[in-house]
């Protein structure tokens, strides 16, 4: 049975599905427009399945820092005068002078999450938490119907920002003793630091190195084994010219590029974001491993040029078989926990669209075709916009924090332009 739809209820201009940083930035962009718009306001509603705001809480390791500047916050690149900026947050929290004295462009992840919560709390009136969207359809008037639980809402536009999900190697199964790093801080409290003896962390990127460092620091009686197929951690390229790949203009350039050059750009600049580690963290882990060798008490072990070939889970742990790729030599690591820090992948943005998803244009590789304003190319009225899942059309930074403020403004302005065009058409036709 379909959810009841109140035909007398409001028709929203925008319904956002998911309320992480991307749709939070959009909510703020709409709010800022509405403050100055008079009667030309946008009616927006955001639905999120979480009971309250949260962004990768399972990765909030104390002391880890953001990999993007605080100036790439929810608003500054779009509106430097916004009272939703990170600097406004610091002022509201009474820490602005302290942060200036700290002399850093990169706040801790815990502090940045607090900033996001501060901003999200101000948007509470337009958000419904604990509301998991189960489908999107069209009604007889050509309006979208967004269904969640026993309710449904009508809207002219939908913005899908459903985030990322854990990616693990083929055949891997998560469980009590096998975790993904997305859940690390949720699960680690289950363990006793006094009795834990070994952890195995799989992965070569920033999250893997952070998990390795955290477990090594927090479980002083345990051995921590890091397993990755490279010969060593690779440093992230955060040099100024390479960082231009995250500029708003880079999105413009990427979108206009031929397909072959898009692939070339992605290959060139993967080392700015994928399977790379901040150099400071690499050096810290190397220093620890070296000092342990000096003392003859090695607790931090690096299984480089290696892969996991088998896991056997029992009630008290998991036996992880690791193969050294140059020789084929195998080692069994009896571990309390195996942590896969093997990255995330975008959730399918079209999964909620059902039959509407089949009406969206796709390229020769089956990927959705997306307009420059992040709107799906489709044959139905209204707009479905994507915040995520657009790397193939908009480039490496199109769904990252780096461009969140600008992207939100572009989507808001596209919705306003479409509404203006519809009003003009009605005025011309008289219907």
mmCIF file of N, CA and C in Angstrom, residues 82-208:
data_model
loop_
_atom_site.group_PDB
_atom_site.id
_atom_site.type_symbol
_atom_site.label_atom_id
_atom_site.label_comp_id
_atom_site.label_asym_id
_atom_site.label_seq_id
_atom_site.Cartn_x
_atom_site.Cartn_y
_atom_site.Cartn_z
ATOM 1 N N UNK A 82 29.115 35.213 4.843
ATOM 2 C CA UNK A 82 28.069 34.417 5.488
ATOM 3 C C UNK A 82 28.315 34.248 6.978
ATOM 4 N N UNK A 83 27.232 34.268 7.748
ATOM 5 C CA UNK A 83 27.351 34.005 9.185
ATOM 6 C C UNK A 83 27.312 32.513 9.496
ATOM 7 N N UNK A 84 27.424 31.676 8.466
ATOM 8 C CA UNK A 84 27.541 30.232 8.647
ATOM 9 C C UNK A 84 28.973 29.749 8.405
ATOM 10 N N UNK A 85 29.919 30.650 8.317
ATOM 11 C CA UNK A 85 31.302 30.256 8.042
ATOM 12 C C UNK A 85 31.943 29.601 9.261
ATOM 13 N N UNK A 86 33.051 28.934 9.019
ATOM 14 C CA UNK A 86 33.802 28.328 10.124
ATOM 15 C C UNK A 86 34.303 29.405 11.084
ATOM 16 N N UNK A 87 34.680 30.557 10.555
ATOM 17 C CA UNK A 87 35.115 31.647 11.427
ATOM 18 C C UNK A 87 33.957 32.154 12.290
ATOM 19 N N UNK A 88 32.746 32.220 11.729
ATOM 20 C CA UNK A 88 31.585 32.616 12.529
ATOM 21 C C UNK A 88 31.308 31.593 13.625
ATOM 22 N N UNK A 89 31.496 30.338 13.310
ATOM 23 C CA UNK A 89 31.352 29.277 14.307
ATOM 24 C C UNK A 89 32.358 29.463 15.436
ATOM 25 N N UNK A 90 33.615 29.722 15.082
ATOM 26 C CA UNK A 90 34.633 29.928 16.108
ATOM 27 C C UNK A 90 34.286 31.120 17.000
ATOM 28 N N UNK A 91 33.796 32.178 16.389
ATOM 29 C CA UNK A 91 33.394 33.350 17.159
ATOM 30 C C UNK A 91 32.254 33.007 18.108
ATOM 31 N N UNK A 92 31.269 32.261 17.607
ATOM 32 C CA UNK A 92 30.132 31.875 18.439
ATOM 33 C C UNK A 92 30.556 30.972 19.592
ATOM 34 N N UNK A 93 31.578 30.165 19.384
ATOM 35 C CA UNK A 93 32.068 29.261 20.418
ATOM 36 C C UNK A 93 33.099 29.922 21.340
ATOM 37 N N UNK A 94 33.467 31.177 21.046
ATOM 38 C CA UNK A 94 34.435 31.871 21.879
ATOM 39 C C UNK A 94 35.861 31.405 21.688
ATOM 40 N N UNK A 95 36.192 30.864 20.490
ATOM 41 C CA UNK A 95 37.531 30.320 20.252
ATOM 42 C C UNK A 95 38.242 30.990 19.085
ATOM 43 N N UNK A 96 37.734 32.080 18.561
ATOM 44 C CA UNK A 96 38.327 32.665 17.365
ATOM 45 C C UNK A 96 39.780 33.065 17.603
ATOM 46 N N UNK A 97 40.062 33.797 18.687
ATOM 47 C CA UNK A 97 41.433 34.225 18.968
ATOM 48 C C UNK A 97 42.325 33.009 19.212
ATOM 49 N N UNK A 98 41.811 32.016 19.931
ATOM 50 C CA UNK A 98 42.606 30.813 20.197
ATOM 51 C C UNK A 98 42.963 30.088 18.909
ATOM 52 N N UNK A 99 42.011 30.025 17.979
ATOM 53 C CA UNK A 99 42.276 29.339 16.707
ATOM 54 C C UNK A 99 43.309 30.114 15.904
ATOM 55 N N UNK A 100 43.221 31.435 15.898
ATOM 56 C CA UNK A 100 44.218 32.242 15.192
ATOM 57 C C UNK A 100 45.611 31.964 15.751
ATOM 58 N N UNK A 101 45.725 31.904 17.060
ATOM 59 C CA UNK A 101 47.021 31.634 17.688
ATOM 60 C C UNK A 101 47.526 30.225 17.398
ATOM 61 N N UNK A 102 46.605 29.342 17.043
ATOM 62 C CA UNK A 102 46.974 27.956 16.736
ATOM 63 C C UNK A 102 47.758 27.855 15.426
ATOM 64 N N UNK A 103 47.607 28.837 14.558
ATOM 65 C CA UNK A 103 48.357 28.939 13.305
ATOM 66 C C UNK A 103 48.190 27.701 12.423
ATOM 67 N N UNK A 104 46.976 27.325 12.180
ATOM 68 C CA UNK A 104 46.723 26.176 11.305
ATOM 69 C C UNK A 104 45.570 26.484 10.373
ATOM 70 N N UNK A 105 45.618 25.878 9.201
ATOM 71 C CA UNK A 105 44.504 25.953 8.258
ATOM 72 C C UNK A 105 43.624 24.709 8.352
ATOM 73 N N UNK A 106 44.047 23.735 9.179
ATOM 74 C CA UNK A 106 43.387 22.435 9.169
ATOM 75 C C UNK A 106 42.913 22.066 10.579
ATOM 76 N N UNK A 107 41.651 22.328 10.900
ATOM 77 C CA UNK A 107 41.133 21.958 12.221
ATOM 78 C C UNK A 107 41.085 20.452 12.390
ATOM 79 N N UNK A 108 40.953 20.014 13.622
ATOM 80 C CA UNK A 108 40.775 18.583 13.849
ATOM 81 C C UNK A 108 39.424 18.148 13.294
ATOM 82 N N UNK A 109 39.327 16.861 13.032
ATOM 83 C CA UNK A 109 38.063 16.338 12.517
ATOM 84 C C UNK A 109 36.956 16.466 13.559
ATOM 85 N N UNK A 110 37.311 16.323 14.833
ATOM 86 C CA UNK A 110 36.317 16.474 15.896
ATOM 87 C C UNK A 110 35.775 17.900 15.914
ATOM 88 N N UNK A 111 36.664 18.889 15.784
ATOM 89 C CA UNK A 111 36.207 20.276 15.797
ATOM 90 C C UNK A 111 35.374 20.588 14.563
ATOM 91 N N UNK A 112 35.780 20.075 13.415
ATOM 92 C CA UNK A 112 35.016 20.349 12.197
ATOM 93 C C UNK A 112 33.623 19.715 12.276
ATOM 94 N N UNK A 113 33.542 18.555 12.894
ATOM 95 C CA UNK A 113 32.233 17.938 13.067
ATOM 96 C C UNK A 113 31.362 18.804 13.982
ATOM 97 N N UNK A 114 31.977 19.387 14.998
ATOM 98 C CA UNK A 114 31.227 20.282 15.880
ATOM 99 C C UNK A 114 30.727 21.501 15.109
ATOM 100 N N UNK A 115 31.549 22.006 14.185
ATOM 101 C CA UNK A 115 31.108 23.100 13.305
ATOM 102 C C UNK A 115 29.892 22.685 12.481
ATOM 103 N N UNK A 116 29.957 21.499 11.887
ATOM 104 C CA UNK A 116 28.824 21.031 11.086
ATOM 105 C C UNK A 116 27.564 20.882 11.935
ATOM 106 N N UNK A 117 27.713 20.358 13.152
ATOM 107 C CA UNK A 117 26.558 20.233 14.045
ATOM 108 C C UNK A 117 25.985 21.604 14.408
ATOM 109 N N UNK A 118 26.861 22.564 14.651
ATOM 110 C CA UNK A 118 26.435 23.938 14.967
ATOM 111 C C UNK A 118 25.608 24.515 13.826
ATOM 112 N N UNK A 119 26.088 24.327 12.591
ATOM 113 C CA UNK A 119 25.359 24.828 11.429
ATOM 114 C C UNK A 119 24.053 24.060 11.226
ATOM 115 N N UNK A 120 24.100 22.740 11.388
ATOM 116 C CA UNK A 120 22.905 21.920 11.180
ATOM 117 C C UNK A 120 21.817 22.263 12.186
ATOM 118 N N UNK A 121 22.205 22.572 13.420
ATOM 119 C CA UNK A 121 21.207 22.912 14.441
ATOM 120 C C UNK A 121 20.411 24.138 14.039
ATOM 121 N N UNK A 122 21.034 25.060 13.338
ATOM 122 C CA UNK A 122 20.333 26.263 12.893
ATOM 123 C C UNK A 122 19.370 25.979 11.759
ATOM 124 N N UNK A 123 19.518 24.820 11.124
ATOM 125 C CA UNK A 123 18.629 24.425 10.030
ATOM 126 C C UNK A 123 17.553 23.432 10.486
ATOM 127 N N UNK A 124 17.466 23.181 11.782
ATOM 128 C CA UNK A 124 16.511 22.200 12.302
ATOM 129 C C UNK A 124 15.087 22.372 11.778
ATOM 130 N N UNK A 125 14.575 23.594 11.616
ATOM 131 C CA UNK A 125 13.187 23.741 11.177
ATOM 132 C C UNK A 125 12.877 23.132 9.806
ATOM 133 N N UNK A 126 13.907 22.942 8.964
ATOM 134 C CA UNK A 126 13.635 22.415 7.618
ATOM 135 C C UNK A 126 14.110 20.978 7.461
ATOM 136 N N UNK A 127 14.451 20.311 8.568
ATOM 137 C CA UNK A 127 14.968 18.942 8.508
ATOM 138 C C UNK A 127 14.067 18.013 9.307
ATOM 139 N N UNK A 128 13.827 16.842 8.778
ATOM 140 C CA UNK A 128 13.146 15.781 9.519
ATOM 141 C C UNK A 128 14.102 14.597 9.608
ATOM 142 N N UNK A 129 14.622 14.381 10.801
ATOM 143 C CA UNK A 129 15.511 13.254 11.046
ATOM 144 C C UNK A 129 14.675 11.999 11.324
ATOM 145 N N UNK A 130 15.330 10.861 11.325
ATOM 146 C CA UNK A 130 14.627 9.605 11.552
ATOM 147 C C UNK A 130 13.615 9.307 10.467
ATOM 148 N N UNK A 131 13.888 9.793 9.261
ATOM 149 C CA UNK A 131 12.950 9.662 8.142
ATOM 150 C C UNK A 131 13.697 9.066 6.956
ATOM 151 N N UNK A 132 13.539 7.787 6.734
ATOM 152 C CA UNK A 132 14.258 7.106 5.658
ATOM 153 C C UNK A 132 13.410 7.062 4.392
ATOM 154 N N UNK A 133 13.879 7.721 3.368
ATOM 155 C CA UNK A 133 13.160 7.764 2.100
ATOM 156 C C UNK A 133 13.231 6.392 1.427
ATOM 157 N N UNK A 134 12.090 5.926 0.971
ATOM 158 C CA UNK A 134 12.021 4.613 0.340
ATOM 159 C C UNK A 134 11.701 4.669 -1.150
ATOM 160 N N UNK A 135 11.305 5.837 -1.641
ATOM 161 C CA UNK A 135 11.003 5.915 -3.060
ATOM 162 C C UNK A 135 10.664 7.321 -3.512
ATOM 163 N N UNK A 136 10.825 7.531 -4.819
ATOM 164 C CA UNK A 136 10.463 8.799 -5.454
ATOM 165 C C UNK A 136 9.654 8.462 -6.700
ATOM 166 N N UNK A 137 8.502 9.110 -6.852
ATOM 167 C CA UNK A 137 7.668 8.886 -8.027
ATOM 168 C C UNK A 137 7.127 10.197 -8.558
ATOM 169 N N UNK A 138 6.235 10.093 -9.539
ATOM 170 C CA UNK A 138 5.584 11.258 -10.122
ATOM 171 C C UNK A 138 4.080 11.129 -9.953
ATOM 172 N N UNK A 139 3.399 12.244 -9.640
ATOM 173 C CA UNK A 139 1.948 12.200 -9.567
ATOM 174 C C UNK A 139 1.339 12.676 -10.881
ATOM 175 N N UNK A 140 0.031 12.763 -10.930
ATOM 176 C CA UNK A 140 -0.659 13.112 -12.171
ATOM 177 C C UNK A 140 -0.367 14.531 -12.626
ATOM 178 N N UNK A 141 0.069 15.372 -11.704
ATOM 179 C CA UNK A 141 0.380 16.761 -12.048
ATOM 180 C C UNK A 141 1.835 16.953 -12.452
ATOM 181 N N UNK A 142 2.592 15.874 -12.517
ATOM 182 C CA UNK A 142 3.990 15.981 -12.878
ATOM 183 C C UNK A 142 4.889 16.408 -11.748
ATOM 184 N N UNK A 143 4.384 16.326 -10.513
ATOM 185 C CA UNK A 143 5.179 16.646 -9.344
ATOM 186 C C UNK A 143 5.808 15.369 -8.779
ATOM 187 N N UNK A 144 6.979 15.516 -8.184
ATOM 188 C CA UNK A 144 7.595 14.376 -7.539
ATOM 189 C C UNK A 144 6.899 14.081 -6.218
ATOM 190 N N UNK A 145 6.749 12.807 -5.929
ATOM 191 C CA UNK A 145 6.263 12.373 -4.616
ATOM 192 C C UNK A 145 7.399 11.608 -3.943
ATOM 193 N N UNK A 146 7.775 12.080 -2.785
ATOM 194 C CA UNK A 146 8.867 11.471 -2.031
ATOM 195 C C UNK A 146 8.254 10.724 -0.858
ATOM 196 N N UNK A 147 8.473 9.423 -0.803
ATOM 197 C CA UNK A 147 7.839 8.564 0.190
ATOM 198 C C UNK A 147 8.846 8.139 1.249
ATOM 199 N N UNK A 148 8.413 8.228 2.507
ATOM 200 C CA UNK A 148 9.229 7.782 3.630
ATOM 201 C C UNK A 148 8.298 7.260 4.703
ATOM 202 N N UNK A 149 8.440 5.961 5.019
ATOM 203 C CA UNK A 149 7.560 5.371 6.019
ATOM 204 C C UNK A 149 6.110 5.475 5.584
ATOM 205 N N UNK A 150 5.300 6.044 6.456
ATOM 206 C CA UNK A 150 3.878 6.178 6.137
ATOM 207 C C UNK A 150 3.501 7.533 5.609
ATOM 208 N N UNK A 151 4.466 8.306 5.160
ATOM 209 C CA UNK A 151 4.197 9.664 4.698
ATOM 210 C C UNK A 151 4.737 9.874 3.294
ATOM 211 N N UNK A 152 4.203 10.890 2.643
ATOM 212 C CA UNK A 152 4.695 11.270 1.325
ATOM 213 C C UNK A 152 4.562 12.779 1.172
ATOM 214 N N UNK A 153 5.512 13.344 0.455
ATOM 215 C CA UNK A 153 5.531 14.785 0.232
ATOM 216 C C UNK A 153 5.645 15.051 -1.264
ATOM 217 N N UNK A 154 5.093 16.208 -1.686
ATOM 218 C CA UNK A 154 5.182 16.612 -3.092
ATOM 219 C C UNK A 154 6.225 17.716 -3.247
ATOM 220 N N UNK A 155 6.917 17.673 -4.360
ATOM 221 C CA UNK A 155 7.961 18.663 -4.600
ATOM 222 C C UNK A 155 8.209 18.829 -6.088
ATOM 223 N N UNK A 156 8.716 19.983 -6.448
ATOM 224 C CA UNK A 156 9.059 20.237 -7.847
ATOM 225 C C UNK A 156 10.467 19.731 -8.182
ATOM 226 N N UNK A 157 11.321 19.648 -7.177
ATOM 227 C CA UNK A 157 12.711 19.232 -7.397
ATOM 228 C C UNK A 157 13.179 18.343 -6.252
ATOM 229 N N UNK A 158 14.053 17.421 -6.578
ATOM 230 C CA UNK A 158 14.642 16.508 -5.594
ATOM 231 C C UNK A 158 16.159 16.633 -5.692
ATOM 232 N N UNK A 159 16.821 16.705 -4.539
ATOM 233 C CA UNK A 159 18.285 16.725 -4.500
ATOM 234 C C UNK A 159 18.750 15.509 -3.709
ATOM 235 N N UNK A 160 19.423 14.603 -4.389
ATOM 236 C CA UNK A 160 19.843 13.337 -3.788
ATOM 237 C C UNK A 160 21.282 13.470 -3.292
ATOM 238 N N UNK A 161 21.463 13.305 -1.981
ATOM 239 C CA UNK A 161 22.797 13.350 -1.377
ATOM 240 C C UNK A 161 22.869 12.247 -0.336
ATOM 241 N N UNK A 162 22.974 11.013 -0.823
ATOM 242 C CA UNK A 162 22.880 9.850 0.066
ATOM 243 C C UNK A 162 24.236 9.353 0.538
ATOM 244 N N UNK A 163 25.317 10.060 0.189
ATOM 245 C CA UNK A 163 26.612 9.785 0.786
ATOM 246 C C UNK A 163 27.295 8.528 0.282
ATOM 247 N N UNK A 164 28.174 8.005 1.141
ATOM 248 C CA UNK A 164 29.043 6.887 0.795
ATOM 249 C C UNK A 164 28.695 5.651 1.609
ATOM 250 N N UNK A 165 29.146 4.514 1.124
ATOM 251 C CA UNK A 165 29.010 3.268 1.860
ATOM 252 C C UNK A 165 30.335 2.536 1.856
ATOM 253 N N UNK A 166 30.492 1.641 2.817
ATOM 254 C CA UNK A 166 31.754 0.920 2.960
ATOM 255 C C UNK A 166 32.053 0.071 1.730
ATOM 256 N N UNK A 167 33.305 0.071 1.340
ATOM 257 C CA UNK A 167 33.781 -0.786 0.255
ATOM 258 C C UNK A 167 34.776 -1.785 0.838
ATOM 259 N N UNK A 168 34.534 -3.056 0.640
ATOM 260 C CA UNK A 168 35.441 -4.103 1.136
ATOM 261 C C UNK A 168 35.790 -5.029 -0.024
ATOM 262 N N UNK A 169 36.898 -5.758 0.081
ATOM 263 C CA UNK A 169 37.282 -6.672 -0.997
ATOM 264 C C UNK A 169 36.206 -7.726 -1.261
ATOM 265 N N UNK A 170 36.181 -8.222 -2.475
ATOM 266 C CA UNK A 170 35.223 -9.261 -2.846
ATOM 267 C C UNK A 170 35.360 -10.454 -1.901
ATOM 268 N N UNK A 171 34.244 -10.921 -1.405
ATOM 269 C CA UNK A 171 34.223 -12.073 -0.521
ATOM 270 C C UNK A 171 34.357 -11.744 0.948
ATOM 271 N N UNK A 172 34.745 -10.519 1.277
ATOM 272 C CA UNK A 172 34.896 -10.134 2.684
ATOM 273 C C UNK A 172 33.521 -9.920 3.311
ATOM 274 N N UNK A 173 33.384 -10.362 4.549
ATOM 275 C CA UNK A 173 32.130 -10.190 5.279
ATOM 276 C C UNK A 173 32.421 -9.502 6.609
ATOM 277 N N UNK A 174 31.715 -8.400 6.865
ATOM 278 C CA UNK A 174 31.880 -7.690 8.122
ATOM 279 C C UNK A 174 31.119 -8.402 9.229
ATOM 280 N N UNK A 175 31.592 -8.259 10.454
ATOM 281 C CA UNK A 175 30.935 -8.926 11.577
ATOM 282 C C UNK A 175 31.522 -8.460 12.896
ATOM 283 N N UNK A 176 31.338 -9.281 13.929
ATOM 284 C CA UNK A 176 31.788 -8.908 15.266
ATOM 285 C C UNK A 176 33.293 -8.707 15.341
ATOM 286 N N UNK A 177 34.037 -9.453 14.545
ATOM 287 C CA UNK A 177 35.492 -9.374 14.590
ATOM 288 C C UNK A 177 36.102 -8.823 13.308
ATOM 289 N N UNK A 178 35.272 -8.481 12.362
ATOM 290 C CA UNK A 178 35.726 -7.908 11.092
ATOM 291 C C UNK A 178 34.958 -6.604 10.875
ATOM 292 N N UNK A 179 35.664 -5.500 10.921
ATOM 293 C CA UNK A 179 35.038 -4.180 10.856
ATOM 294 C C UNK A 179 35.496 -3.424 9.613
ATOM 295 N N UNK A 180 34.706 -2.420 9.264
ATOM 296 C CA UNK A 180 35.176 -1.392 8.340
ATOM 297 C C UNK A 180 35.546 -0.179 9.175
ATOM 298 N N UNK A 181 36.506 0.598 8.704
ATOM 299 C CA UNK A 181 36.953 1.731 9.524
ATOM 300 C C UNK A 181 35.862 2.782 9.742
ATOM 301 N N UNK A 182 34.802 2.775 8.913
ATOM 302 C CA UNK A 182 33.676 3.677 9.151
ATOM 303 C C UNK A 182 33.050 3.444 10.524
ATOM 304 N N UNK A 183 33.214 2.225 11.052
ATOM 305 C CA UNK A 183 32.619 1.873 12.342
ATOM 306 C C UNK A 183 33.643 1.791 13.465
ATOM 307 N N UNK A 184 34.872 2.194 13.197
ATOM 308 C CA UNK A 184 35.943 1.970 14.169
ATOM 309 C C UNK A 184 35.611 2.557 15.534
ATOM 310 N N UNK A 185 35.254 3.828 15.592
ATOM 311 C CA UNK A 185 35.022 4.469 16.876
ATOM 312 C C UNK A 185 33.707 4.025 17.516
ATOM 313 N N UNK A 186 32.802 3.465 16.730
ATOM 314 C CA UNK A 186 31.576 2.888 17.292
ATOM 315 C C UNK A 186 31.858 1.554 17.979
ATOM 316 N N UNK A 187 32.853 0.811 17.467
ATOM 317 C CA UNK A 187 33.055 -0.563 17.912
ATOM 318 C C UNK A 187 34.212 -0.721 18.889
ATOM 319 N N UNK A 188 35.165 0.190 18.864
ATOM 320 C CA UNK A 188 36.406 -0.031 19.607
ATOM 321 C C UNK A 188 36.170 -0.078 21.113
ATOM 322 N N UNK A 189 35.111 0.546 21.594
ATOM 323 C CA UNK A 189 34.807 0.505 23.021
ATOM 324 C C UNK A 189 34.427 -0.873 23.522
ATOM 325 N N UNK A 190 34.161 -1.801 22.604
ATOM 326 C CA UNK A 190 33.821 -3.163 23.000
ATOM 327 C C UNK A 190 35.041 -3.942 23.498
ATOM 328 N N UNK A 191 36.229 -3.415 23.239
ATOM 329 C CA UNK A 191 37.463 -4.149 23.517
ATOM 330 C C UNK A 191 38.145 -3.653 24.782
ATOM 331 N N UNK A 192 38.855 -4.539 25.440
ATOM 332 C CA UNK A 192 39.598 -4.213 26.652
ATOM 333 C C UNK A 192 41.069 -3.996 26.283
ATOM 334 N N UNK A 193 41.600 -2.770 26.464
ATOM 335 C CA UNK A 193 43.001 -2.519 26.109
ATOM 336 C C UNK A 193 43.981 -3.411 26.858
ATOM 337 N N UNK A 194 43.584 -3.924 28.010
ATOM 338 C CA UNK A 194 44.499 -4.748 28.798
ATOM 339 C C UNK A 194 44.663 -6.148 28.229
ATOM 340 N N UNK A 195 43.636 -6.629 27.522
ATOM 341 C CA UNK A 195 43.680 -8.022 27.050
ATOM 342 C C UNK A 195 43.815 -8.146 25.535
ATOM 343 N N UNK A 196 43.621 -7.066 24.787
ATOM 344 C CA UNK A 196 43.739 -7.140 23.325
ATOM 345 C C UNK A 196 45.188 -7.366 22.938
ATOM 346 N N UNK A 197 45.411 -8.283 22.013
ATOM 347 C CA UNK A 197 46.773 -8.685 21.686
ATOM 348 C C UNK A 197 47.207 -8.330 20.254
ATOM 349 N N UNK A 198 46.296 -8.298 19.310
ATOM 350 C CA UNK A 198 46.709 -7.984 17.931
ATOM 351 C C UNK A 198 45.530 -7.437 17.123
ATOM 352 N N UNK A 199 45.843 -6.416 16.317
ATOM 353 C CA UNK A 199 44.905 -5.887 15.332
ATOM 354 C C UNK A 199 45.560 -5.976 13.960
ATOM 355 N N UNK A 200 44.745 -6.252 12.951
ATOM 356 C CA UNK A 200 45.220 -6.214 11.574
ATOM 357 C C UNK A 200 44.398 -5.182 10.818
ATOM 358 N N UNK A 201 45.089 -4.244 10.181
ATOM 359 C CA UNK A 201 44.442 -3.178 9.420
ATOM 360 C C UNK A 201 44.820 -3.346 7.954
ATOM 361 N N UNK A 202 43.833 -3.396 7.084
ATOM 362 C CA UNK A 202 44.066 -3.573 5.651
ATOM 363 C C UNK A 202 43.753 -2.264 4.934
ATOM 364 N N UNK A 203 44.706 -1.769 4.149
ATOM 365 C CA UNK A 203 44.490 -0.552 3.388
ATOM 366 C C UNK A 203 45.730 0.307 3.358
ATOM 367 N N UNK A 204 45.836 1.161 2.307
ATOM 368 C CA UNK A 204 47.040 1.963 2.103
ATOM 369 C C UNK A 204 46.766 3.459 2.155
ATOM 370 N N UNK A 205 45.525 3.868 2.439
ATOM 371 C CA UNK A 205 45.179 5.279 2.395
ATOM 372 C C UNK A 205 45.198 5.955 3.751
ATOM 373 N N UNK A 206 44.717 7.186 3.773
ATOM 374 C CA UNK A 206 44.731 7.996 4.982
ATOM 375 C C UNK A 206 43.966 7.330 6.117
ATOM 376 N N UNK A 207 42.802 6.792 5.827
ATOM 377 C CA UNK A 207 41.996 6.167 6.878
ATOM 378 C C UNK A 207 42.696 4.952 7.466
ATOM 379 N N UNK A 208 43.367 4.176 6.625
ATOM 380 C CA UNK A 208 44.107 3.006 7.117
ATOM 381 C C UNK A 208 45.255 3.435 8.018
#
